[in-house]
Tab-separated table of C-alpha atoms and ligand atoms in Angstrom:
chain	number	residue	atom	x	y	z
A	13	MET	CA	-0.062	37.327	19.517
A	14	THR	CA	2.524	36.678	16.802
A	15	ASN	CA	1.540	35.292	13.459
A	16	PRO	CA	2.803	31.823	12.667
A	17	SER	CA	5.684	31.777	10.162
A	18	ASP	CA	5.102	30.278	6.729
A	19	LEU	CA	6.788	27.072	7.872
A	20	ALA	CA	4.370	26.711	10.780
A	21	LEU	CA	1.491	26.349	8.367
A	22	VAL	CA	1.548	22.858	6.908
A	23	PRO	CA	-0.426	21.746	3.842
A	24	PHE	CA	-3.046	19.181	4.812
A	25	VAL	CA	-4.903	16.882	2.401
A	26	SER	CA	-8.244	15.837	3.875
A	27	VAL	CA	-10.264	12.819	2.790
A	28	GLU	CA	-12.592	15.147	0.920
A	29	ASN	CA	-9.712	16.767	-0.953
A	30	MET	CA	-8.121	13.380	-1.697
A	31	MET	CA	-11.395	12.271	-3.297
A	32	ARG	CA	-11.534	15.518	-5.311
A	33	LEU	CA	-7.935	14.988	-6.401
A	34	ILE	CA	-8.505	11.370	-7.473
A	35	ASN	CA	-11.584	12.368	-9.474
A	36	ALA	CA	-9.951	15.422	-11.015
A	37	THR	CA	-6.783	13.519	-11.990
A	38	GLY	CA	-8.655	10.408	-13.101
A	39	ILE	CA	-8.126	7.322	-10.980
A	40	GLU	CA	-6.236	5.354	-13.623
A	41	THR	CA	-3.936	8.274	-14.432
A	42	MET	CA	-3.187	8.738	-10.761
A	43	LEU	CA	-2.531	4.997	-10.309
A	44	ALA	CA	-0.141	5.055	-13.277
A	45	GLU	CA	1.684	8.116	-11.941
A	46	LEU	CA	1.983	6.550	-8.477
A	47	THR	CA	3.316	3.342	-10.037
A	48	ASP	CA	6.045	5.324	-11.786
A	49	ALA	CA	6.820	7.353	-8.638
A	50	ILE	CA	7.185	4.200	-6.525
A	51	GLU	CA	9.276	2.511	-9.193
A	52	ALA	CA	11.607	5.535	-9.383
A	53	ASP	CA	12.208	5.256	-5.624
A	54	PHE	CA	12.688	1.458	-5.795
A	55	ARG	CA	15.442	2.182	-8.370
A	56	ARG	CA	17.317	4.211	-5.738
A	57	TRP	CA	16.576	1.757	-2.906
A	58	PRO	CA	20.070	1.859	-1.288
A	59	GLU	CA	19.676	5.631	-0.662
A	60	PHE	CA	16.928	5.032	1.908
A	61	ASP	CA	17.404	4.512	5.643
A	62	LYS	CA	15.079	1.533	6.167
A	63	THR	CA	13.618	-0.347	9.104
A	64	PRO	CA	10.848	-2.930	9.514
A	65	ARG	CA	7.703	-1.132	10.637
A	66	VAL	CA	6.954	-0.834	14.335
A	67	ALA	CA	3.886	-2.940	15.105
A	68	SER	CA	1.688	-2.944	18.189
A	69	HIS	CA	-0.417	-6.100	18.177
A	70	SER	CA	-3.675	-6.666	20.054
A	71	PRO	CA	-6.230	-9.484	19.903
A	72	GLY	CA	-8.360	-7.548	17.378
A	73	GLY	CA	-5.682	-6.138	15.124
A	74	VAL	CA	-2.500	-4.175	14.757
A	75	ILE	CA	-1.420	-0.527	14.798
A	76	GLU	CA	1.774	0.255	12.904
A	77	LEU	CA	4.175	3.128	12.340
A	78	MET	CA	6.100	3.067	9.065
A	79	PRO	CA	9.061	5.465	8.924
A	80	VAL	CA	11.628	5.939	6.163
A	81	CYS	CA	14.131	8.641	5.178
A	82	ASP	CA	16.182	9.419	2.070
A	83	GLY	CA	18.407	12.022	3.751
A	84	VAL	CA	16.383	14.930	2.347
A	85	LEU	CA	12.848	14.011	3.343
A	86	TYR	CA	11.522	11.867	6.167
A	87	GLY	CA	8.119	10.196	5.995
A	88	PHE	CA	5.955	8.055	8.193
A	89	LYS	CA	2.523	6.512	8.063
A	90	TYR	CA	0.212	5.531	10.890
A	91	VAL	CA	-1.870	2.558	9.782
A	92	ASN	CA	-4.080	-0.025	11.455
A	93	GLY	CA	-5.318	-3.449	10.414
A	94	HIS	CA	-8.407	-4.732	12.221
A	95	PRO	CA	-10.181	-7.471	10.217
A	96	LYS	CA	-13.021	-7.633	12.770
A	97	ASN	CA	-13.871	-3.953	12.174
A	98	ILE	CA	-15.880	-4.733	9.086
A	99	ARG	CA	-18.442	-6.611	11.201
A	100	GLU	CA	-18.890	-3.453	13.290
A	101	GLY	CA	-19.338	-1.159	10.296
A	102	LEU	CA	-15.751	0.132	10.472
A	103	GLN	CA	-12.887	0.003	7.993
A	104	THR	CA	-10.267	-2.772	8.305
A	105	VAL	CA	-7.495	-0.317	7.376
A	106	THR	CA	-7.278	3.425	8.097
A	107	ALA	CA	-4.197	5.612	7.791
A	108	PHE	CA	-2.671	9.063	7.755
A	109	GLY	CA	0.884	10.165	7.123
A	110	LEU	CA	3.399	12.933	7.212
A	111	LEU	CA	6.377	14.149	5.223
A	112	ALA	CA	9.078	16.286	6.854
A	113	ASP	CA	12.151	18.254	5.788
A	114	VAL	CA	15.248	16.506	7.177
A	115	ALA	CA	17.253	19.769	7.273
A	116	THR	CA	14.884	21.483	9.742
A	117	GLY	CA	12.727	18.609	10.960
A	118	TYR	CA	9.673	20.699	10.069
A	119	PRO	CA	6.717	18.826	8.526
A	120	VAL	CA	5.972	19.794	4.917
A	121	LEU	CA	2.803	17.737	4.325
A	122	LEU	CA	0.146	16.004	6.398
A	123	SER	CA	-2.352	13.798	4.626
A	124	GLU	CA	-5.139	11.322	5.009
A	125	MET	CA	-3.770	7.996	3.810
A	126	THR	CA	-6.672	5.560	3.933
A	127	LEU	CA	-7.423	6.303	0.282
A	128	LEU	CA	-3.772	6.934	-0.531
A	129	THR	CA	-2.836	3.520	0.925
A	130	ALA	CA	-5.366	1.798	-1.333
A	131	MET	CA	-3.911	3.724	-4.279
A	132	ARG	CA	-0.255	3.035	-3.446
A	133	THR	CA	-0.905	-0.632	-2.648
A	134	ALA	CA	-2.567	-1.066	-6.033
A	135	ALA	CA	0.249	0.852	-7.736
A	136	THR	CA	2.858	-1.352	-6.028
A	137	SER	CA	1.001	-4.505	-7.122
A	138	ALA	CA	0.930	-3.214	-10.685
A	139	MET	CA	4.623	-2.331	-10.543
A	140	ALA	CA	5.466	-5.865	-9.383
A	141	ALA	CA	3.223	-7.463	-11.996
A	142	ARG	CA	4.717	-5.269	-14.732
A	143	HIS	CA	8.071	-6.949	-13.980
A	144	LEU	CA	6.957	-10.460	-13.013
A	145	ALA	CA	3.627	-11.426	-14.617
A	146	PRO	CA	3.661	-13.531	-17.773
A	147	GLY	CA	3.743	-11.415	-20.931
A	148	GLY	CA	0.331	-10.534	-22.320
A	149	ALA	CA	-1.541	-11.297	-19.073
A	150	ARG	CA	-5.201	-10.478	-19.672
A	151	VAL	CA	-7.183	-12.119	-16.868
A	152	MET	CA	-6.870	-11.557	-13.114
A	153	ALA	CA	-8.546	-13.479	-10.314
A	154	MET	CA	-9.403	-11.061	-7.502
A	155	ILE	CA	-9.970	-12.978	-4.271
A	156	GLY	CA	-11.181	-10.743	-1.450
A	157	ASN	CA	-13.475	-8.023	-2.773
A	158	GLY	CA	-13.249	-5.528	0.103
A	159	ALA	CA	-11.939	-1.981	0.338
A	160	GLN	CA	-8.742	-2.528	-1.693
A	161	ALA	CA	-10.232	-4.628	-4.497
A	162	GLU	CA	-11.364	-2.109	-7.133
A	163	PHE	CA	-8.083	-0.173	-6.815
A	164	GLN	CA	-6.141	-3.389	-7.464
A	165	CYS	CA	-8.228	-4.186	-10.534
A	166	LEU	CA	-7.903	-0.702	-12.038
A	167	ALA	CA	-4.146	-0.493	-11.510
A	168	MET	CA	-3.658	-3.887	-13.175
A	169	LYS	CA	-5.849	-2.743	-16.061
A	170	ARG	CA	-3.988	0.502	-16.623
A	171	VAL	CA	-0.412	-0.581	-15.944
A	172	VAL	CA	-0.374	-4.271	-16.927
A	173	GLY	CA	-3.181	-4.335	-19.495
A	174	ILE	CA	-5.591	-6.880	-18.028
A	175	ASP	CA	-9.074	-6.697	-19.492
A	176	SER	CA	-10.998	-9.196	-17.349
A	177	VAL	CA	-11.372	-9.777	-13.602
A	178	ARG	CA	-12.816	-12.858	-11.919
A	179	LEU	CA	-14.132	-11.882	-8.496
A	180	TYR	CA	-14.577	-14.056	-5.423
A	181	ASP	CA	-15.266	-13.252	-1.763
A	182	ILE	CA	-16.707	-15.423	1.014
A	183	ASP	CA	-19.232	-12.620	1.421
A	184	GLY	CA	-21.292	-12.379	-1.771
A	185	ALA	CA	-22.284	-8.795	-0.902
A	186	ALA	CA	-18.631	-7.727	-1.255
A	187	THR	CA	-18.449	-9.288	-4.718
A	188	GLU	CA	-21.715	-7.565	-5.731
A	189	LYS	CA	-20.324	-4.216	-4.492
A	190	CYS	CA	-17.058	-4.685	-6.376
A	191	ALA	CA	-18.810	-5.733	-9.604
A	192	ARG	CA	-21.157	-2.738	-9.331
A	193	ASN	CA	-18.282	-0.308	-8.802
A	194	LEU	CA	-16.321	-1.698	-11.763
A	195	LYS	CA	-19.263	-1.316	-14.164
A	196	GLY	CA	-18.216	1.119	-16.854
A	197	SER	CA	-14.507	0.678	-16.080
A	198	GLY	CA	-13.900	-1.183	-19.329
A	199	LEU	CA	-13.059	-4.382	-17.460
A	200	GLU	CA	-15.043	-7.540	-18.101
A	201	VAL	CA	-16.253	-8.616	-14.655
A	202	VAL	CA	-17.052	-12.245	-13.834
A	203	LYS	CA	-18.566	-13.093	-10.443
A	204	CYS	CA	-17.382	-16.484	-9.190
A	205	ALA	CA	-18.803	-18.869	-6.599
A	206	SER	CA	-15.445	-20.122	-5.274
A	207	ALA	CA	-11.759	-19.273	-5.257
A	208	GLN	CA	-11.227	-22.353	-7.435
A	209	GLU	CA	-13.614	-20.969	-10.057
A	210	ALA	CA	-12.021	-17.506	-9.849
A	211	VAL	CA	-8.519	-18.723	-10.713
A	212	GLU	CA	-9.649	-20.612	-13.819
A	213	GLY	CA	-7.929	-19.091	-16.850
A	214	ALA	CA	-6.279	-16.312	-14.814
A	215	GLN	CA	-2.656	-15.367	-15.467
A	216	ILE	CA	-2.568	-13.151	-12.376
A	217	ILE	CA	-4.081	-14.129	-9.011
A	218	THR	CA	-4.485	-11.391	-6.429
A	219	THR	CA	-5.364	-12.442	-2.888
A	220	CYS	CA	-6.579	-9.538	-0.779
A	221	THR	CA	-8.506	-11.022	2.122
A	222	ALA	CA	-8.510	-10.031	5.770
A	223	ASP	CA	-8.472	-12.533	8.596
A	224	LYS	CA	-6.235	-12.478	11.657
A	225	GLN	CA	-5.142	-16.107	11.326
A	226	PHE	CA	-3.204	-18.478	9.090
A	227	ALA	CA	-5.738	-18.845	6.281
A	228	THR	CA	-5.557	-20.936	3.123
A	229	ILE	CA	-7.123	-18.901	0.363
A	230	LEU	CA	-5.145	-20.783	-2.267
A	231	THR	CA	-4.109	-24.413	-2.099
A	232	ASP	CA	-1.292	-25.867	-4.150
A	233	ASN	CA	-3.523	-27.642	-6.693
A	234	MET	CA	-5.236	-24.323	-7.588
A	235	VAL	CA	-2.069	-22.698	-8.929
A	236	GLY	CA	-0.972	-23.727	-12.410
A	237	ALA	CA	2.389	-23.194	-14.105
A	238	GLY	CA	3.285	-19.692	-15.237
A	239	VAL	CA	0.886	-17.800	-12.981
A	240	HIS	CA	1.828	-14.599	-11.134
A	241	ILE	CA	0.458	-14.408	-7.581
A	242	ASN	CA	0.011	-11.002	-6.022
A	243	ALA	CA	-0.503	-11.791	-2.337
A	244	ILE	CA	-1.611	-8.671	-0.483
A	245	GLY	CA	-3.562	-9.848	2.560
A	246	GLY	CA	-0.904	-11.823	4.470
A	247	ASP	CA	0.833	-8.944	6.206
A	248	CYS	CA	1.130	-9.717	9.937
A	249	PRO	CA	2.649	-12.419	12.106
A	250	GLY	CA	0.152	-15.292	12.095
A	251	LYS	CA	-1.818	-13.812	9.154
A	252	THR	CA	-1.155	-15.527	5.821
A	253	GLU	CA	-3.190	-16.553	2.777
A	254	LEU	CA	-1.268	-19.180	0.829
A	255	HIS	CA	-0.613	-22.840	1.479
A	256	ARG	CA	3.071	-23.373	2.206
A	257	ASP	CA	3.460	-25.795	-0.722
A	258	ILE	CA	2.780	-22.944	-3.163
A	259	LEU	CA	5.703	-21.016	-1.697
A	260	LEU	CA	7.993	-23.997	-2.220
A	261	ARG	CA	7.128	-24.058	-5.964
A	262	ALA	CA	7.347	-20.303	-6.544
A	263	GLY	CA	10.005	-17.714	-7.235
A	264	ILE	CA	9.408	-15.340	-4.321
A	265	PHE	CA	9.810	-11.561	-4.563
A	266	THR	CA	9.680	-9.216	-1.583
A	267	GLU	CA	9.750	-5.531	-0.714
A	268	TYR	CA	12.064	-5.176	2.333
A	269	THR	CA	12.981	-8.734	3.279
A	270	PRO	CA	13.651	-8.162	7.027
A	271	GLN	CA	10.044	-6.943	7.359
A	272	THR	CA	8.596	-9.604	5.057
A	273	ARG	CA	10.259	-12.419	7.024
A	274	ILE	CA	8.206	-11.240	10.030
A	275	GLU	CA	4.933	-10.413	8.293
A	276	GLY	CA	4.703	-12.019	4.849
A	277	GLU	CA	3.792	-15.434	3.464
A	278	ILE	CA	7.456	-16.404	3.928
A	279	GLN	CA	7.007	-16.431	7.712
A	280	GLN	CA	5.948	-20.034	6.964
A	281	LEU	CA	9.444	-20.836	5.617
A	282	PRO	CA	12.888	-21.025	7.213
A	283	GLU	CA	14.794	-17.719	7.457
A	284	THR	CA	17.279	-19.045	4.917
A	285	HIS	CA	14.745	-19.685	2.133
A	286	PRO	CA	15.939	-17.652	-0.870
A	287	VAL	CA	13.915	-14.645	-1.970
A	288	THR	CA	14.638	-11.735	-4.311
A	289	GLU	CA	13.944	-8.117	-3.420
A	290	LEU	CA	11.848	-6.457	-6.080
A	291	TRP	CA	14.091	-3.410	-6.372
A	292	GLN	CA	16.865	-5.685	-7.606
A	293	VAL	CA	14.651	-6.964	-10.416
A	294	ILE	CA	13.684	-3.400	-11.322
A	295	THR	CA	17.307	-2.240	-11.489
A	296	GLY	CA	18.404	-5.386	-13.361
A	297	ALA	CA	20.646	-6.527	-10.487
A	298	ALA	CA	18.682	-9.804	-10.164
A	299	PRO	CA	16.577	-11.817	-12.607
A	300	GLY	CA	12.785	-11.631	-12.412
A	301	ARG	CA	10.593	-14.273	-14.041
A	302	ARG	CA	12.826	-17.137	-15.223
A	303	ASP	CA	10.528	-18.626	-17.881
A	304	ASP	CA	6.878	-18.869	-18.855
A	305	ARG	CA	6.270	-21.890	-16.620
A	306	GLN	CA	7.627	-20.381	-13.433
A	307	ILE	CA	5.162	-19.362	-10.716
A	308	THR	CA	6.117	-15.905	-9.485
A	309	LEU	CA	4.892	-14.664	-6.110
A	310	PHE	CA	4.946	-11.057	-4.984
A	311	ASP	CA	4.770	-11.498	-1.194
A	312	SER	CA	3.400	-8.000	-0.548
A	313	VAL	CA	3.196	-6.648	2.978
A	314	GLY	CA	3.450	-2.924	2.217
A	315	PHE	CA	6.677	-1.041	2.831
A	316	ALA	CA	7.320	2.523	3.975
A	317	ILE	CA	9.046	3.607	0.735
A	318	GLU	CA	5.730	3.133	-1.125
A	319	ASP	CA	4.056	5.604	1.253
A	320	PHE	CA	7.006	7.974	1.022
A	321	SER	CA	6.801	7.968	-2.794
A	322	ALA	CA	3.054	8.572	-2.650
A	323	LEU	CA	3.469	11.468	-0.186
A	324	VAL	CA	6.185	13.118	-2.294
A	325	TRP	CA	4.013	12.729	-5.402
A	326	LEU	CA	1.122	14.243	-3.450
A	327	ARG	CA	3.168	17.171	-2.121
A	328	ASP	CA	4.195	18.129	-5.653
A	329	ARG	CA	0.679	17.623	-7.036
A	330	VAL	CA	-1.192	19.698	-4.443
A	331	ALA	CA	1.337	22.545	-3.994
A	332	GLY	CA	-0.372	25.858	-4.700
A	333	THR	CA	-3.756	24.232	-5.432
A	334	ASP	CA	-6.988	24.043	-3.472
A	335	PHE	CA	-6.564	20.276	-3.049
A	336	CYS	CA	-4.929	21.113	0.278
A	337	GLN	CA	-5.567	23.542	3.102
A	338	MET	CA	-2.941	25.162	5.284
A	339	ILE	CA	-3.250	24.151	8.924
A	340	ASP	CA	-1.634	25.680	11.986
A	341	LEU	CA	0.246	22.478	12.926
A	342	LEU	CA	3.504	23.820	14.371
A	343	ALA	CA	4.078	26.175	17.269
A	344	ASP	CA	6.676	28.505	15.787
A	345	PRO	CA	7.151	31.719	17.852
A	346	ASP	CA	9.012	34.722	16.382
A	347	ASP	CA	11.669	34.233	19.047
A	348	PRO	CA	12.272	30.479	18.879
A	349	ARG	CA	13.140	30.313	22.593
A	350	ASP	CA	10.045	32.179	23.675
A	351	LEU	CA	7.534	29.369	23.330
A	352	TYR	CA	6.023	30.159	26.730
A	353	GLY	CA	5.826	33.869	25.911
A	354	MET	CA	3.746	32.975	22.867
A	355	VAL	CA	1.219	31.301	25.173
A	356	LEU	CA	1.186	34.333	27.499
A	357	ARG	CA	0.613	36.739	24.628
A	358	ALA	CA	-2.242	34.581	23.352
A	359	GLN	CA	-3.820	34.715	26.834
A	360	ALA	CA	-3.446	38.509	26.984
A	361	GLN	CA	-5.322	38.820	23.681
A	362	ARG	CA	-8.367	36.878	24.909
B	565	NAD	N1	0.237	-5.463	1.326
B	565	NAD	C1	-0.182	-4.241	1.516
B	565	NAD	O1	0.521	-3.286	1.206
B	565	NAD	C2	-1.544	-4.008	2.074
B	565	NAD	C3	-2.100	-2.732	2.039
B	565	NAD	C4	-3.412	-2.544	2.489
B	565	NAD	C5	-4.108	-3.631	2.984
B	565	NAD	N2	-3.515	-4.858	3.060
B	565	NAD	C6	-4.228	-6.029	3.562
B	565	NAD	O2	-5.131	-6.414	2.536
B	565	NAD	C7	-6.251	-7.087	3.109
B	565	NAD	C8	-7.528	-6.525	2.552
B	565	NAD	O3	-7.696	-5.187	2.988
B	565	NAD	P1	-9.085	-4.463	2.783
B	565	NAD	O4	-8.902	-3.070	3.258
B	565	NAD	O5	-9.589	-4.705	1.383
B	565	NAD	O6	-9.976	-5.310	3.809
B	565	NAD	P2	-11.553	-5.548	3.821
B	565	NAD	O7	-11.884	-6.078	5.169
B	565	NAD	O8	-12.266	-4.328	3.329
B	565	NAD	O9	-11.783	-6.695	2.733
B	565	NAD	C9	-11.356	-8.017	2.913
B	565	NAD	C10	-12.321	-8.948	2.201
B	565	NAD	O10	-11.815	-10.282	2.281
B	565	NAD	C11	-12.926	-11.152	2.386
B	565	NAD	N3	-12.474	-12.456	2.872
B	565	NAD	C12	-12.076	-12.794	4.135
B	565	NAD	N4	-11.737	-14.105	4.165
B	565	NAD	C13	-11.903	-14.584	2.904
B	565	NAD	C14	-11.703	-15.850	2.297
B	565	NAD	N5	-11.294	-16.910	2.995
B	565	NAD	N6	-11.960	-15.989	0.958
B	565	NAD	C15	-12.391	-14.919	0.219
B	565	NAD	N7	-12.621	-13.696	0.750
B	565	NAD	C16	-12.365	-13.524	2.070
B	565	NAD	C17	-13.873	-10.404	3.321
B	565	NAD	O11	-15.218	-10.891	3.214
B	565	NAD	C18	-13.715	-8.952	2.840
B	565	NAD	O12	-14.692	-8.618	1.874
B	565	NAD	C19	-6.099	-6.910	4.626
B	565	NAD	O13	-5.617	-8.114	5.154
B	565	NAD	C20	-5.087	-5.789	4.767
B	565	NAD	O14	-4.355	-5.921	5.963
B	565	NAD	C21	-2.262	-5.061	2.600
């Protein structure tokens, strides 16, 4: 039996190691670093080979593959979205992902991405709010208090400087869980009895609910002038959170527009409705918030570059540490053409 080459052993970050890494780094520090990593890649947006994600829909949910490549590295994420799962004691969203070397095609990192998705989604929200929210925003309404919620709150605290969150969920137990988890975070936490109550006095409204249908989490009358809406949960055909009238009043900002037209809040609008891609605001190629009365909407669906940035950050962070383990992922015989011989030699050694 031949030993696998160094390239055949691929660093793998397990859920346990991801939790160790988050705790060792400090969650807010890691969120801030991910925000900067994602922003750096948004600045070089044209360098990426991009495609809308490949989605396989079923009555209960969706399974998606999210590939992207910058010519040097290739990344993809496997992710699902099954809102009904929560009623069966399962997660709505689970994920894992891979980074590969374009020159050889060999993988260079495999990682859990359920936690990393929550981190990168929160970092992306914070990046968008850093460019679009009204200056000095202090209060965020957090509607939908499920798996993503605390990450969203902490990223907005660290990156944007909010100091108070107003929580609402149709399930009071989710709000209790979120409030409990945020105790000691330094955020003032206010539990609200309705979405209407949650948005009172908020400069940022984050909607992060899960329902496989056109939902109306926010109606037009609930959104005052100058607010920034961070709409996370509408991310599939037929799955939206905002009343259409809000979209008509807002400046709309997207990740990768061809994907957002299919999946985002703007699926409710004609294809020609003007939107601005966030990377253009970040590079200064397009204006962001026009004035302090404009409603800005980040129509977030989650784009592959955010996962790519997170995986590259992770590869650099875990290299040579015990936050990863080397796994025998690739068959890589000494003689590259003797793949079958490798199997025979393994049999002979048994
Ligand atoms: N944009 C992105 O990049 C991105 C990334 C990850 C997840 N998501 C989406 O974000 C959403 C939330 O994900 P999660 O993992 O936190 O899901 P989750 O199921 O853990 O939490 C969703 C919460 O929303 C609540 N909810 C449902 N309908 C509501 C309503 N009408 N009003 C108030 N609360 C309501 C549920 O009770 C639940 O607590 C999902 O739709 C998911 O697909 C988007």
